[in-house]
């Protein structure tokens, strides 16, 4: 067992490491400003959809009413067994911008979603490729906001896609379910904070496919999804890392409110876990240095929390409380720097509780992504 001096040295090193990372995120977010481009290239919006009859209509309603002129919308219907295709066909008959691609069978070793996106890209004409998911509701300024971030040196632009819980749904939930929905929203905000801060520091590693754009030239330069086809997930963050490692293109993060793409959170805890495990699975294919970094970061976060719990259990507050107090101060600083950027001030009264849940979430859910098997979507819902 470590003597108090050794324990305090260890905790001091953990706090120093944690401080270094969080201050880096704050600096990164302060570097996100850029001059808006006035170029108006042709844009292709590509969406992979399987059994999305409940969502694809509202999505297309939004996508056909963008304030950008030169764009097309390509919905790739990947072996749906519901009315997804017929709904897209109805929009196609009314809006020339909409195209439908049907995938009836798969004869490739490319994972299903990447295969669907690749098929859509192959059929598209745009210089800029934009991506979102079928259960999202892009605002009218979404395309124009992403395109305005591209200058001649920028190859990829990432955006924010917050979870949004409808008020009627909240009113019918139990306190425990409400806590879950609050955490789900907060966890997505934390992901955006990490993504934006890292991009600002030119250490891009994370983004969401629900609001993402890159040049066709970038896609072709890295060889499409071929180098990352070994992962079912990762058409967003693994692709982002590929662009950062293998090209000289700049990467930007958009924080304009009119670029935020809301989506509904998973309806229950089980589906939330399944979704998050799928997202975490991309981490299997991160570089070893990145795996070590995040293992160290989450371990530091957990150990600092345990030091606080230990101070209560063993009545050693003079030795063990200070690291947790430092963590709370750092978390507060990062939160109040990021919350206005992403319009998430509503967490001001609960973010310390959310941080505790965030630690437990990463400790217990994160490892499942490295061991659990899953599919993008079953062929039948």
Coordinates of N, CA and C in Angstrom, one line a residue, residues 160-164 182 184-190 192 260 335-336 338-351:
X160 N -21.7 19.5 -35.5 CA -22.3 19.1 -34.2 C -23.7 18.5 -34.5
X161 N -24.0 17.4 -33.8 CA -25.3 16.8 -34.0 C -25.9 16.5 -32.6
X162 N -26.5 17.4 -31.9 CA -27.0 17.2 -30.6 C -28.2 16.3 -30.5
X163 N -28.3 15.5 -29.4 CA -29.6 14.8 -29.2 C -30.6 15.8 -28.7
X164 N -31.8 15.6 -29.1 CA -32.9 16.4 -28.8 C -34.1 15.6 -28.3
X182 N -31.0 12.9 -20.0 CA -30.1 14.1 -19.7 C -28.6 13.7 -20.0
X184 N -27.5 11.2 -21.9 CA -27.3 11.0 -23.3 C -27.0 12.3 -24.0
X185 N -27.8 13.3 -23.7 CA -27.5 14.6 -24.3 C -26.2 15.2 -23.9
X186 N -25.8 15.0 -22.6 CA -24.6 15.5 -22.1 C -23.4 14.8 -22.8
X187 N -23.5 13.5 -22.9 CA -22.4 12.7 -23.5 C -22.2 13.1 -24.9
X188 N -23.2 13.4 -25.7 CA -23.0 13.9 -27.0 C -22.4 15.2 -27.1
X189 N -22.7 16.1 -26.1 CA -22.1 17.4 -26.0 C -20.6 17.2 -25.7
X190 N -20.3 16.3 -24.8 CA -18.9 16.0 -24.5 C -18.1 15.5 -25.7
X192 N -18.7 16.3 -28.8 CA -18.5 17.5 -29.6 C -17.4 18.4 -29.1
X260 N -26.2 23.0 -36.7 CA -26.4 21.9 -35.7 C -27.5 21.0 -36.3
X335 N -16.4 23.3 -19.2 CA -17.8 23.4 -19.5 C -18.2 24.8 -19.8
X336 N -17.8 25.8 -19.0 CA -18.3 27.2 -19.3 C -17.6 27.8 -20.5
X338 N -17.2 25.8 -23.2 CA -17.8 25.1 -24.4 C -19.3 25.2 -24.4
X339 N -20.0 25.4 -23.3 CA -21.4 25.4 -23.3 C -22.0 26.5 -24.2
X340 N -21.5 27.7 -24.1 CA -22.1 28.7 -25.0 C -21.9 28.4 -26.5
X341 N -20.7 27.8 -26.8 CA -20.4 27.4 -28.2 C -21.5 26.5 -28.8
X342 N -21.9 25.5 -28.0 CA -22.8 24.5 -28.4 C -24.2 24.7 -27.9
X343 N -24.5 25.8 -27.3 CA -25.8 26.1 -26.8 C -26.3 25.1 -25.8
X344 N -25.4 24.7 -24.8 CA -25.8 23.7 -23.8 C -25.6 24.3 -22.4
X345 N -26.0 25.5 -22.2 CA -25.9 26.1 -20.9 C -26.9 25.4 -19.9
X346 N -27.9 24.7 -20.4 CA -28.9 24.0 -19.5 C -28.2 23.0 -18.6
X347 N -27.0 22.6 -18.9 CA -26.3 21.6 -18.0 C -25.6 22.3 -16.9
X348 N -25.7 23.6 -16.7 CA -24.9 24.3 -15.7 C -25.1 23.8 -14.3
X349 N -26.3 23.4 -14.0 CA -26.6 23.0 -12.7 C -26.4 21.5 -12.4
X350 N -26.1 20.7 -13.5 CA -26.0 19.3 -13.3 C -24.8 18.7 -13.9
X351 N -23.9 19.5 -14.5 CA -22.8 18.9 -15.2 C -21.8 18.2 -14.3

